[in-house]
Structures are given as C-alpha cells and as structure tokens.
mmCIF file of C-alpha atoms and ligand atoms in Angstrom:
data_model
loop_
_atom_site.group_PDB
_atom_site.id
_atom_site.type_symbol
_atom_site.label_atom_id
_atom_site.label_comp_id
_atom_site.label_asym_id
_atom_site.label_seq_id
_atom_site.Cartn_x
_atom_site.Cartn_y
_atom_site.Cartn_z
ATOM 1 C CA UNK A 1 -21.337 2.672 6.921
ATOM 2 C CA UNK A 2 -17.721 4.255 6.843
ATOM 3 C CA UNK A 3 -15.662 1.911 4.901
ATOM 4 C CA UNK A 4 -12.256 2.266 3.386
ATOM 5 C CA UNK A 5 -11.924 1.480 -0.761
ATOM 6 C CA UNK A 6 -9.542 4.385 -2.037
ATOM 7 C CA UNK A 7 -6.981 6.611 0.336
ATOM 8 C CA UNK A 8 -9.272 9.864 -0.622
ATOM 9 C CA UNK A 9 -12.042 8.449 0.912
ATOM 10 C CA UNK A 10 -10.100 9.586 4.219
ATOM 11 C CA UNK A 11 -9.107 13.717 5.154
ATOM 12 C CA UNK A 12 -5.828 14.777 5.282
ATOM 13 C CA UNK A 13 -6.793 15.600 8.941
ATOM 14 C CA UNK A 14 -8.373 12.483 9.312
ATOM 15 C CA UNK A 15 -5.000 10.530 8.254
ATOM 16 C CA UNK A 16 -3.045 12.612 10.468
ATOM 17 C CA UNK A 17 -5.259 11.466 12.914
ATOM 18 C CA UNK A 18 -4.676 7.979 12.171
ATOM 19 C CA UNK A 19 -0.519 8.573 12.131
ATOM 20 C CA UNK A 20 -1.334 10.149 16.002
ATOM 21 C CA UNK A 21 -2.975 6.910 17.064
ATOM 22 C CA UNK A 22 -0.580 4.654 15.369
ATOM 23 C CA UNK A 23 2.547 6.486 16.869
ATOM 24 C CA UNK A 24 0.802 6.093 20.526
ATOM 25 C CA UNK A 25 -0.223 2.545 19.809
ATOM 26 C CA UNK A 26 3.711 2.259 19.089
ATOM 27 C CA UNK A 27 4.454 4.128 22.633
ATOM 28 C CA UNK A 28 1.978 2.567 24.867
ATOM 29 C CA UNK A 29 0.499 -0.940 23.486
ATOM 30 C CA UNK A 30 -0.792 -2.160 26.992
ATOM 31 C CA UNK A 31 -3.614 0.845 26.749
ATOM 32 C CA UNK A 32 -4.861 -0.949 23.087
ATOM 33 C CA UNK A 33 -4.770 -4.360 24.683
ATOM 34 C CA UNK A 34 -8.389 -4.913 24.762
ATOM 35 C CA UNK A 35 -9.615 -2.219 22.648
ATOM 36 C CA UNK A 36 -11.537 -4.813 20.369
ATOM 37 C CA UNK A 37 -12.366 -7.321 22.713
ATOM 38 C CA UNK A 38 -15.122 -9.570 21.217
ATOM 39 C CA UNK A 39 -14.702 -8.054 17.853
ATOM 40 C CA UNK A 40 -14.773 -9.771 14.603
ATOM 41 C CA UNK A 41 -12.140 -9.197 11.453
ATOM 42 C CA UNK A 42 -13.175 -11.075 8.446
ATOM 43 C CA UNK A 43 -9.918 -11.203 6.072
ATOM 44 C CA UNK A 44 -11.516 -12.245 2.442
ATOM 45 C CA UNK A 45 -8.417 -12.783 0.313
ATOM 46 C CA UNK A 46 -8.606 -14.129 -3.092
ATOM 47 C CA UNK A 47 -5.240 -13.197 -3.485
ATOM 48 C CA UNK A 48 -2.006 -14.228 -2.366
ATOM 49 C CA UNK A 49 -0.280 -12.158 0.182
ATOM 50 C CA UNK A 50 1.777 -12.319 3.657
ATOM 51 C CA UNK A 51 1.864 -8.953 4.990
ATOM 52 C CA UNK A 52 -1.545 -7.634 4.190
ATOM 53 C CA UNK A 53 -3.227 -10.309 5.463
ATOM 54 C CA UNK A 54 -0.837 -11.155 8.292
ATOM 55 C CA UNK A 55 -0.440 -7.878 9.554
ATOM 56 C CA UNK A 56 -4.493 -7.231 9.753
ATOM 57 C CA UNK A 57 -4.780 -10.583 11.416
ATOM 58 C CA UNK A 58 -1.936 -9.250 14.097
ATOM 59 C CA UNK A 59 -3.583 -6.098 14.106
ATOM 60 C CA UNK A 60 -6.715 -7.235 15.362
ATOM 61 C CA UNK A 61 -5.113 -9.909 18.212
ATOM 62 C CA UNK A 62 -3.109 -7.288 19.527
ATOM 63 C CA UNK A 63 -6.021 -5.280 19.553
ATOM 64 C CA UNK A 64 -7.899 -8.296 21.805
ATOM 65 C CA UNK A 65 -10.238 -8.698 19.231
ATOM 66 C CA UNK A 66 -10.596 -12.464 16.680
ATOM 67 C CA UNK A 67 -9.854 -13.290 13.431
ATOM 68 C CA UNK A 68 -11.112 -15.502 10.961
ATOM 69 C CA UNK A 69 -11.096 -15.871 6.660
ATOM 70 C CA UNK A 70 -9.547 -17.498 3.940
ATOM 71 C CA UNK A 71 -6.358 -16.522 2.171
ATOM 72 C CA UNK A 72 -7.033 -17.994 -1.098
ATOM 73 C CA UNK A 73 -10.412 -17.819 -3.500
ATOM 74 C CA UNK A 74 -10.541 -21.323 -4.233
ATOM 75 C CA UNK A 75 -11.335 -22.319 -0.906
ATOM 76 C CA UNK A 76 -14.277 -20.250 -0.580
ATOM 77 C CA UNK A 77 -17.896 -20.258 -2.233
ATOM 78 C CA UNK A 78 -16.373 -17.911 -5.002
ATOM 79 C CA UNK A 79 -15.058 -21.195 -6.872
ATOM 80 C CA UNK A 80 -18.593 -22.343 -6.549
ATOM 81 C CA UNK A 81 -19.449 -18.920 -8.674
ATOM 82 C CA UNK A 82 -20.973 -16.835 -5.254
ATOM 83 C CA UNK A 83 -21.107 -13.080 -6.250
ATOM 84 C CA UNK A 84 -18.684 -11.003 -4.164
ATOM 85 C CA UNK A 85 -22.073 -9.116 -3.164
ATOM 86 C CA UNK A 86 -23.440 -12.269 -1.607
ATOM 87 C CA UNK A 87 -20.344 -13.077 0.033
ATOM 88 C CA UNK A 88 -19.831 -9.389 1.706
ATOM 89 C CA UNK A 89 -23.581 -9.985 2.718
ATOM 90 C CA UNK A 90 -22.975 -13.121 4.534
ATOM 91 C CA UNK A 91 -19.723 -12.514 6.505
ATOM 92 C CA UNK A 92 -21.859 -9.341 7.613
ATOM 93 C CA UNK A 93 -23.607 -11.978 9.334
ATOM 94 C CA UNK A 94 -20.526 -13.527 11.097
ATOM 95 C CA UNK A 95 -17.810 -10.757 11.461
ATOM 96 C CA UNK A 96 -17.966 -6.732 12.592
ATOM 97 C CA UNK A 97 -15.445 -5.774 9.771
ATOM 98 C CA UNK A 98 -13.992 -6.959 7.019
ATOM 99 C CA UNK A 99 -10.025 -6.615 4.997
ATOM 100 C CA UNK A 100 -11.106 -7.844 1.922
ATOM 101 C CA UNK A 101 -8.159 -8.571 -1.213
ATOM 102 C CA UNK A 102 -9.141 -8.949 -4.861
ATOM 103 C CA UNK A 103 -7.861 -9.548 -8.527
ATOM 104 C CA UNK A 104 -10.806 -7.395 -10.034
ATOM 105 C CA UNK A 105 -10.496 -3.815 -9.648
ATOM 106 C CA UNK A 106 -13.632 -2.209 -7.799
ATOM 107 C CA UNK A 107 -14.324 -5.618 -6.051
ATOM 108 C CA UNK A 108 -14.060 -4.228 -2.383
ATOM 109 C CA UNK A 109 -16.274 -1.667 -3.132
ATOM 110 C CA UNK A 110 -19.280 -3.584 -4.157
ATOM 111 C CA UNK A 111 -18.423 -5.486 -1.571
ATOM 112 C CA UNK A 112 -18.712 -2.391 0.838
ATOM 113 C CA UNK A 113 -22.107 -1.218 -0.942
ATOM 114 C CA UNK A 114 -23.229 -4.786 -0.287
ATOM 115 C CA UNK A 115 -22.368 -5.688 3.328
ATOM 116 C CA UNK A 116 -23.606 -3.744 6.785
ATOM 117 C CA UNK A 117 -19.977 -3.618 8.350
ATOM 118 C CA UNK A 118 -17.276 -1.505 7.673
ATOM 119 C CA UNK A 119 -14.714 -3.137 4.563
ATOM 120 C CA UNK A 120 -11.500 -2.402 3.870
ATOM 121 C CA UNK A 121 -9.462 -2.439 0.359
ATOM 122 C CA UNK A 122 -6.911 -4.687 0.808
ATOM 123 C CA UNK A 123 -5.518 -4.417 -2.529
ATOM 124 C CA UNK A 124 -7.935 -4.728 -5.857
ATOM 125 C CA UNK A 125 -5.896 -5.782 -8.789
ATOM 126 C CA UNK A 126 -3.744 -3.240 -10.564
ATOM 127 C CA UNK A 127 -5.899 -0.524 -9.304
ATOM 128 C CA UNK A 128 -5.405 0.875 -5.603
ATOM 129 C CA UNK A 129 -4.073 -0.324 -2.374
ATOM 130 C CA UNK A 130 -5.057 2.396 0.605
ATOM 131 C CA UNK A 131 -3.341 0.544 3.645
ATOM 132 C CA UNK A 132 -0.351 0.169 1.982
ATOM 133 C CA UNK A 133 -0.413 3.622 1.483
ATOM 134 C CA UNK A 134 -1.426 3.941 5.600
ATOM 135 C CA UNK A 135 1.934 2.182 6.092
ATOM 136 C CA UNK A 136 4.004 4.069 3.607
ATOM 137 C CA UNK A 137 2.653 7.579 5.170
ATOM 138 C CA UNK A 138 3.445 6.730 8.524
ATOM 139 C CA UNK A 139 6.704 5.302 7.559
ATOM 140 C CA UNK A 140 7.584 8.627 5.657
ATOM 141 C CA UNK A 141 5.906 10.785 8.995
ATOM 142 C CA UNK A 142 7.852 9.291 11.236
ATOM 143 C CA UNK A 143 11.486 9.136 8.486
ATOM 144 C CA UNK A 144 10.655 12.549 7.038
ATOM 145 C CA UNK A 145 8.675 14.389 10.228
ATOM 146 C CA UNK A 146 6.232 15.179 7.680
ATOM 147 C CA UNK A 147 4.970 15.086 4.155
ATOM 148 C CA UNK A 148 5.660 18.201 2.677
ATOM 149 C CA UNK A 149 8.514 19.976 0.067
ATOM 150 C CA UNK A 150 9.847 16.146 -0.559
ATOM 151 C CA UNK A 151 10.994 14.643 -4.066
ATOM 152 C CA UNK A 152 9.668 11.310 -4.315
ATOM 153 C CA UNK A 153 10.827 8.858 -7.339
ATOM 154 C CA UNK A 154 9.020 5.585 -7.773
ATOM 155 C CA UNK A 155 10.858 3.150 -9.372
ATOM 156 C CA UNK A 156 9.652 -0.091 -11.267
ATOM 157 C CA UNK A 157 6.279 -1.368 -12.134
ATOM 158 C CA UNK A 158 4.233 1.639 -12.280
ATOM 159 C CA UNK A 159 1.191 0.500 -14.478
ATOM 160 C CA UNK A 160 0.232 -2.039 -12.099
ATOM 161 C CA UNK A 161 1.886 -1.387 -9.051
ATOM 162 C CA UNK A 162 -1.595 -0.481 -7.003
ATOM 163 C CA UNK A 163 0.696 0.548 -3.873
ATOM 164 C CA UNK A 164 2.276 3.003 -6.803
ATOM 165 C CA UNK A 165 -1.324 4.343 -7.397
ATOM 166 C CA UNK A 166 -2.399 4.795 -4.188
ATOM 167 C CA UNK A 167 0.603 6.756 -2.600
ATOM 168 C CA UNK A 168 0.603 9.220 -5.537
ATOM 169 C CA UNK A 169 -2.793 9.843 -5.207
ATOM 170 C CA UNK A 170 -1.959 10.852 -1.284
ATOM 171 C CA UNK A 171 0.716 12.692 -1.480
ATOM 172 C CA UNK A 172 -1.052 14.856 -4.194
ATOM 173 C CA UNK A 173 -3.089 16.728 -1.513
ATOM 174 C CA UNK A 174 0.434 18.087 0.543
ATOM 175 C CA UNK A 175 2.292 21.115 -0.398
ATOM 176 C CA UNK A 176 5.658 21.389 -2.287
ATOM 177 C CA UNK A 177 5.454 17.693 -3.805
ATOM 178 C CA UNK A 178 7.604 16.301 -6.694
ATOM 179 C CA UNK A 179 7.028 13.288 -8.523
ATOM 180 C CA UNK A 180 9.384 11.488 -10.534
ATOM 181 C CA UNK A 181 8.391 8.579 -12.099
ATOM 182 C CA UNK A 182 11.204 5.886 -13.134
ATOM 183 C CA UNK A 183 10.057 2.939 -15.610
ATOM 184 C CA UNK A 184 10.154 0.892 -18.597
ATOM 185 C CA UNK A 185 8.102 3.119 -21.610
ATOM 186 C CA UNK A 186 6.149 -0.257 -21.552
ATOM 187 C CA UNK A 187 5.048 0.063 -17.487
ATOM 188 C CA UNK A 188 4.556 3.503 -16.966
ATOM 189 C CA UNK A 189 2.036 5.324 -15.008
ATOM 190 C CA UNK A 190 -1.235 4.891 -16.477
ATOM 191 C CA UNK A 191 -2.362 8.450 -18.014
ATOM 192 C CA UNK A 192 -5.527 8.017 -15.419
ATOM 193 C CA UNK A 193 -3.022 8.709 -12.602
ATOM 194 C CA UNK A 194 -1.207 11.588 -14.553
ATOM 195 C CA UNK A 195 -4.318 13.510 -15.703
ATOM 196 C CA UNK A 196 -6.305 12.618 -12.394
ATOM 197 C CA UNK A 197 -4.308 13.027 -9.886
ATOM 198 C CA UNK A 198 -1.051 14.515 -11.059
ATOM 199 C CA UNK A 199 -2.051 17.134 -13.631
ATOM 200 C CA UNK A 200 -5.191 18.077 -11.972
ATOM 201 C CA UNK A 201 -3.499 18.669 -8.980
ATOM 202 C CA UNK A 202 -0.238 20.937 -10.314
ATOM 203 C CA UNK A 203 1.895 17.917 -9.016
ATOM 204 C CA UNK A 204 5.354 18.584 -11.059
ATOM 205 C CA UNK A 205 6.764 15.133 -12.498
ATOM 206 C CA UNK A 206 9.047 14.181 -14.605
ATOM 207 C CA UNK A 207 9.287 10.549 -16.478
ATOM 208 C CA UNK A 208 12.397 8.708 -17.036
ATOM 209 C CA UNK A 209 14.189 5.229 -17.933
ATOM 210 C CA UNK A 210 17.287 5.961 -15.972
ATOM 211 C CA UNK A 211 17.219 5.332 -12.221
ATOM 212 C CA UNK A 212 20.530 6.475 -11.605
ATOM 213 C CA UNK A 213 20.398 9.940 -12.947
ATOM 214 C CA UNK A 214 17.863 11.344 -10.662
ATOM 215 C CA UNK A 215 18.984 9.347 -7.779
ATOM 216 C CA UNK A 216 20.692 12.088 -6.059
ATOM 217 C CA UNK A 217 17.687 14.290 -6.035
ATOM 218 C CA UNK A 218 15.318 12.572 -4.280
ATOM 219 C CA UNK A 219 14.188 12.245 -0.787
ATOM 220 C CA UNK A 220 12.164 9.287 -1.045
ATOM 221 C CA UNK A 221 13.198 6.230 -3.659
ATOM 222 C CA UNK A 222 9.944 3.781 -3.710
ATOM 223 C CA UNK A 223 10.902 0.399 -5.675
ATOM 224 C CA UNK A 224 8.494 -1.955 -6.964
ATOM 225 C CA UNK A 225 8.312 -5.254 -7.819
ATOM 226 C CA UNK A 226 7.352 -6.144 -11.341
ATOM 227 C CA UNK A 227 3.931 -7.627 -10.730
ATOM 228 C CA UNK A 228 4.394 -10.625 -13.084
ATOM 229 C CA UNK A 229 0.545 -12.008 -12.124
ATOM 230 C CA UNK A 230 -0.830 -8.774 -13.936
ATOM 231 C CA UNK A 231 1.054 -9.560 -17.175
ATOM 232 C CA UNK A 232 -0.429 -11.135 -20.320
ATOM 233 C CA UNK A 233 2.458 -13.274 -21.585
ATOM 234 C CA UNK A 234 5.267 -14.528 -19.670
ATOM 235 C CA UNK A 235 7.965 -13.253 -22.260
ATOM 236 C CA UNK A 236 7.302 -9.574 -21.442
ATOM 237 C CA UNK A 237 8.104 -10.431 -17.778
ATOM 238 C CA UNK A 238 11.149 -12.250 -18.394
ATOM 239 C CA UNK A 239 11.893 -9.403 -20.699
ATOM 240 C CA UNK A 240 10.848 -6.707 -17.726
ATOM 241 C CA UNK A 241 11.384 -8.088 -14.759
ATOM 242 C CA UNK A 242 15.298 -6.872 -13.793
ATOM 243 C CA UNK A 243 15.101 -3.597 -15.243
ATOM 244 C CA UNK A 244 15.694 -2.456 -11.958
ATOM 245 C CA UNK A 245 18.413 -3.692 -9.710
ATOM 246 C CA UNK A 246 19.146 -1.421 -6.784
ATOM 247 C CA UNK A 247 22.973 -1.883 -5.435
ATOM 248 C CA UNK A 248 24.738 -0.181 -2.900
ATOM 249 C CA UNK A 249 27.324 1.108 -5.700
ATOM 250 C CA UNK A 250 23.791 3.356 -7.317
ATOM 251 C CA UNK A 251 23.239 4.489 -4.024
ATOM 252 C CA UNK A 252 27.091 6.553 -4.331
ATOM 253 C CA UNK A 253 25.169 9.978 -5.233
ATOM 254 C CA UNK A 254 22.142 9.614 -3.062
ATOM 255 C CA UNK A 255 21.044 12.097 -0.186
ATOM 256 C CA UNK A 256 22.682 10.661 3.183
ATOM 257 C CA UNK A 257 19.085 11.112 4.320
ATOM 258 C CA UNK A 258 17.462 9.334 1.653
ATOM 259 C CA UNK A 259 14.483 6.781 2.647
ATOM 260 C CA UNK A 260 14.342 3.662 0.640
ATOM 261 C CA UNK A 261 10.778 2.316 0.799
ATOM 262 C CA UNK A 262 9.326 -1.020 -0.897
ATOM 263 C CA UNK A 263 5.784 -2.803 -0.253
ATOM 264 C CA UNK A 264 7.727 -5.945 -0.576
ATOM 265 C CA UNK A 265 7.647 -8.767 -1.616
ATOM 266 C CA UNK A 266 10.860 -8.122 -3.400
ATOM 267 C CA UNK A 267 12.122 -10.026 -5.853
ATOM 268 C CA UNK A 268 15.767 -8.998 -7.645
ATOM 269 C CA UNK A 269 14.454 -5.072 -7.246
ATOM 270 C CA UNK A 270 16.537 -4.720 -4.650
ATOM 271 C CA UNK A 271 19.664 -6.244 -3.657
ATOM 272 C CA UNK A 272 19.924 -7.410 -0.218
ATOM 273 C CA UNK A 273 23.403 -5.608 0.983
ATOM 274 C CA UNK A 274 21.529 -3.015 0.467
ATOM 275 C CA UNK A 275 19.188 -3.682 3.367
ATOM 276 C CA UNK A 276 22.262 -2.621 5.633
ATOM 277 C CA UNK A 277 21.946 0.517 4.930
ATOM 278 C CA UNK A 278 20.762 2.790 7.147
ATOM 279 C CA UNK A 279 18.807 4.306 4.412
ATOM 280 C CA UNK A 280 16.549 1.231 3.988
ATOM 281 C CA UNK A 281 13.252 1.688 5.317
ATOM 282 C CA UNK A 282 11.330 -1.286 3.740
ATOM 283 C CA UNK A 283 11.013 -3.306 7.059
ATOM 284 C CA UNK A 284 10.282 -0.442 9.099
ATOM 285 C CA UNK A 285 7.664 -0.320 6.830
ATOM 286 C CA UNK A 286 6.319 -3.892 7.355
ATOM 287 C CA UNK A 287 6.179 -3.433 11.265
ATOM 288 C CA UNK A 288 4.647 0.551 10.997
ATOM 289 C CA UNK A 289 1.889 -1.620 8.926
ATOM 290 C CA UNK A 290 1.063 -3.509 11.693
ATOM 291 C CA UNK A 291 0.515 -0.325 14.099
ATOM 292 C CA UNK A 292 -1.459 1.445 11.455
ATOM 293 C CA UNK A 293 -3.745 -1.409 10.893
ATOM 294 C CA UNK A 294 -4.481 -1.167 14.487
ATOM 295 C CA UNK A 295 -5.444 2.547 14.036
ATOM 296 C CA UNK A 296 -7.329 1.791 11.337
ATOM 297 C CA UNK A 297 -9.482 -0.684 13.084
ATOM 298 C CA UNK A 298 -10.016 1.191 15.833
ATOM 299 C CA UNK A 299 -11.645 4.050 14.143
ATOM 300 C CA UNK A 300 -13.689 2.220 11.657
ATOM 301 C CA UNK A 301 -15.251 0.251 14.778
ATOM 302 C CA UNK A 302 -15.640 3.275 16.688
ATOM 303 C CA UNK A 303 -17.485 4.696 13.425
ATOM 304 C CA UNK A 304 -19.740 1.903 13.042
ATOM 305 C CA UNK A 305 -21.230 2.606 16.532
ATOM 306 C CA UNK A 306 -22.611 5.447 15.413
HETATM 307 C C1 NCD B 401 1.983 -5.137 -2.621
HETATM 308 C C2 NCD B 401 0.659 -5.514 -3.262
HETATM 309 O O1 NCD B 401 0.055 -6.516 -2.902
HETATM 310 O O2 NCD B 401 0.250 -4.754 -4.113
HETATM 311 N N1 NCD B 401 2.302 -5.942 -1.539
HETATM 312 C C3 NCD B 401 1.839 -5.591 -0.308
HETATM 313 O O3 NCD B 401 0.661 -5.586 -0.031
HETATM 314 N N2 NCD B 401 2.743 -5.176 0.591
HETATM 315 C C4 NCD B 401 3.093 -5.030 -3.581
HETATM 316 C C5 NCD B 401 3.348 -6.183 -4.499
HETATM 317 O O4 NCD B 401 2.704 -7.232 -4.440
HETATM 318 O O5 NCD B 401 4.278 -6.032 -5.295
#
C-alpha cells in the first residue's frame, strides 16, 4: 500500500507530477468536482494545527469525497492508552485514507505498516513534515518556474522545525542548490540533516547567526517559528523565541524577486507590514496547500486500486 511518511518516499518525476495536477486542479476545479465521490479521509491529529488539518479536510470536499477525525489526542482512544497500530487498524475499517499528525517521531509510519489504506505524514514531532514540503514546492514552482540554481536561507528554528527538515531533504535531489542555514548555535540543523542529506549529497551550505548579512543573496528566505512545544524548559524559549524579527527595513538589500515563504503559524517571526510586500509568499502558500492536497489524494486513491 503506497503511503506517504517522508518526501523521498516520492520521485522527483513523481512530484513533478503532482505540481502538474495541482496547477490544473488550480485551472479547472469543476473537472475534480467529484473525483472522490464516496471516499473516506480519516484526519488522526494528536496535535494541534489549522492548516494541515483544515486544508486536507477542504481538500477532500472539494474533491466530493467525506471527512471525518479528531483534532486533538485526548478525545480519542489514545488517552485510554490504544497503540497507534490499533488505531491505524481500526479507521482502516471506517475510512479509504488517512492524514495522520503526531508528537512522536516515526508515529505515521507504524501507523502506515499497520493499517490497509494509504496514510499520510501529517507532521511527526520534530522530525519531518512531507505535505508541507508539497506546498512549499509548488509554491516555489509556480514563484521560481522551477527548482533549480536557487539560494535558499532558512531562518529560525532549525532543530525542530520538521517543515525545515523536510524541504532540505527535497531540494537536495535538484541541480545547482545552495543552502544557507540562519539560527541560534543552540537551534541549528541537527548534524542528521547535514551529514544525510546535505553532505552526502554535495549540497553547499553555509551556517550563520546573522540574518541580515546574507539577505541579499538569496532567492528564497524560509522563516520559522520557534516551536516552543518541542522545548524542555520555558526559559530557553523566552530566551529564543525573537531572535528573528523580519521587518520591511531588513528586507532594504534583498533580491526584488525574492520569495518569502513561512509554514505559519507565525508568531513575532515576521512582522506583519511585511505581508504587503509583494515578496511575501506565505499565504500563497496556505491556499497552493489546499490544491496540492487534492493532488495528493487523488493519486494515493488511484494507487490503492491497484
Ligand atoms: C508547521 C508544523 O506543524 O510543523 N505548521 C504547518 O503545518 N503549516 C510549522 C509550525 O508549526 O511552526
């Protein structure tokens, strides 16, 4: 059963395939109408979220298909101590795919070895978030026209930041890629990321504390939140959590084409007269999520036929 857990698990032909039926779902909705009619999406999220969960949910309606699932652990069987194997066993039972959202990394994936219908990482703790990444690739095809020879910084919370993880990890497989990675020394990249992906891959990066001295050489500036829930004392977040304020004024230098991406929800990371800028992308983002879902949906159905 083709499921989705980590953004490699997919081509680079296959995700261009994806960004093709996401840009024609944007052109010519009516023909996806009823794609998924009588269809099932299960959203299991023992984490909060809005867009994740909201967007799959749209996704699937505007796909003519039905949603149901909970949007917070406690008010499943998991706060009576069910396994997440048991519980990918028995929405199997009620749903014909599932957008499942976890604190423990690796969660959706037993979940997929566990259940008979396709699952899809919606996010497992500080470790990967693949349809972020969906969104973020189709928001950079359709900014950038394409995903090679492009300087990308990411700015913020990189230890935890899964979206962080995730994106890297795609854009390592295109040509003429440059990473450069802006953080605290105490949220970095986790050396995992840089030795795995990175390194392994010939990816030039360079790490640095100061977001405004490589701001004018890059194409792409991702921000992060700090992700305070990952944290083991609240002091350190207090400490970290406006290291990064992005302000029209930093933006003086920047590339007049420069895209401005964020998985939101923001918090100070961003200030919000920025957001009339033409060079923020970060809603953009939020709708293309939507679209890509769809895509998404469509083909892991259309797999599970087989
Ligand atoms: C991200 C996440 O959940 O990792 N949000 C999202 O899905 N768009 C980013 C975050 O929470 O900071």
């Amino acid at each position: 059963m083709r499921s989705l857990i980590d953004i490699l698990d997919f081509t680079t032909a296959e995700l261009d395939e994806l960004i093709a039926t996401a840009n024609d779902i944007i052109e010519n909705p009516a023909k996806y109408s009823e794609k998924c009619k009588g269809k099932k999406l299960a959203t299991l999220f023992f984490e909060p979220s809005t867009r994740t969960r909201l967007s799959f949910e749209a996704a699937m309606l505007e796909l003519g298909g039905s949603v149901l699932g909970f949007s917070e652990a406690n008010s499943s069987s998991a706060a009576k101590g069910e396994s997440v194997a048991d519980t990918a066993k028995t929405i199997s039972c009620y749903a014909d795919i599932i957008a499942m959202r976890h604190p423990k990394e690796g969660a959706p994936l037993v979940a997929a070895q566990n259940a008979s219908i396709p699952v899809i990482n919606a996010g497992d703790g500080g470790h990967n978030h693949p349809t972020q990444t969906l969104a973020d690739l189709l928001t950079i095809n359709r900014e950038k026209g394409g995903f090679n020879n492009l300087t990308v910084g990411f700015c913020g919370d990189l230890k935890f930041g899964r979206t962080v993880h995730s994106l890297i990890t795609a854009l390592s497989r295109y040509e003429g890629i440059n990473v450069v990675l802006i953080s605290p020394d105490e949220l970095k990249l986790p050396s995992y990321v840089k030795k795995d992906i990175l390194e392994k891959n010939n990816i030039p990066y360079k790490q640095t504390t100061d977001l405004e001295s490589v701001i004018p050489e890059l194409d792409i500036l991702y921000m992060t939140r700090v992700q305070r829930e990952r944290f083991f004392n609240e002091e350190d977040y207090l400490r970290l959590k406006d290291s990064y304020v992005l302000e029209p004024k930093k933006l003086k230098n920047a590339k007049k084409d420069l895209c401005i991406m964020h998985p939101l929800p923001r918090v100070n990371e961003i200030s919000v007269a920025v957001d009339d800028d033409p060079r923020a992308c970060y809603f953009k983002q939020v709708l293309n999520g939507k679209f890509i879902r769809m895509a998404l949906i469509l083909k892991l159905l259309e797999e599970a036929k087989r």
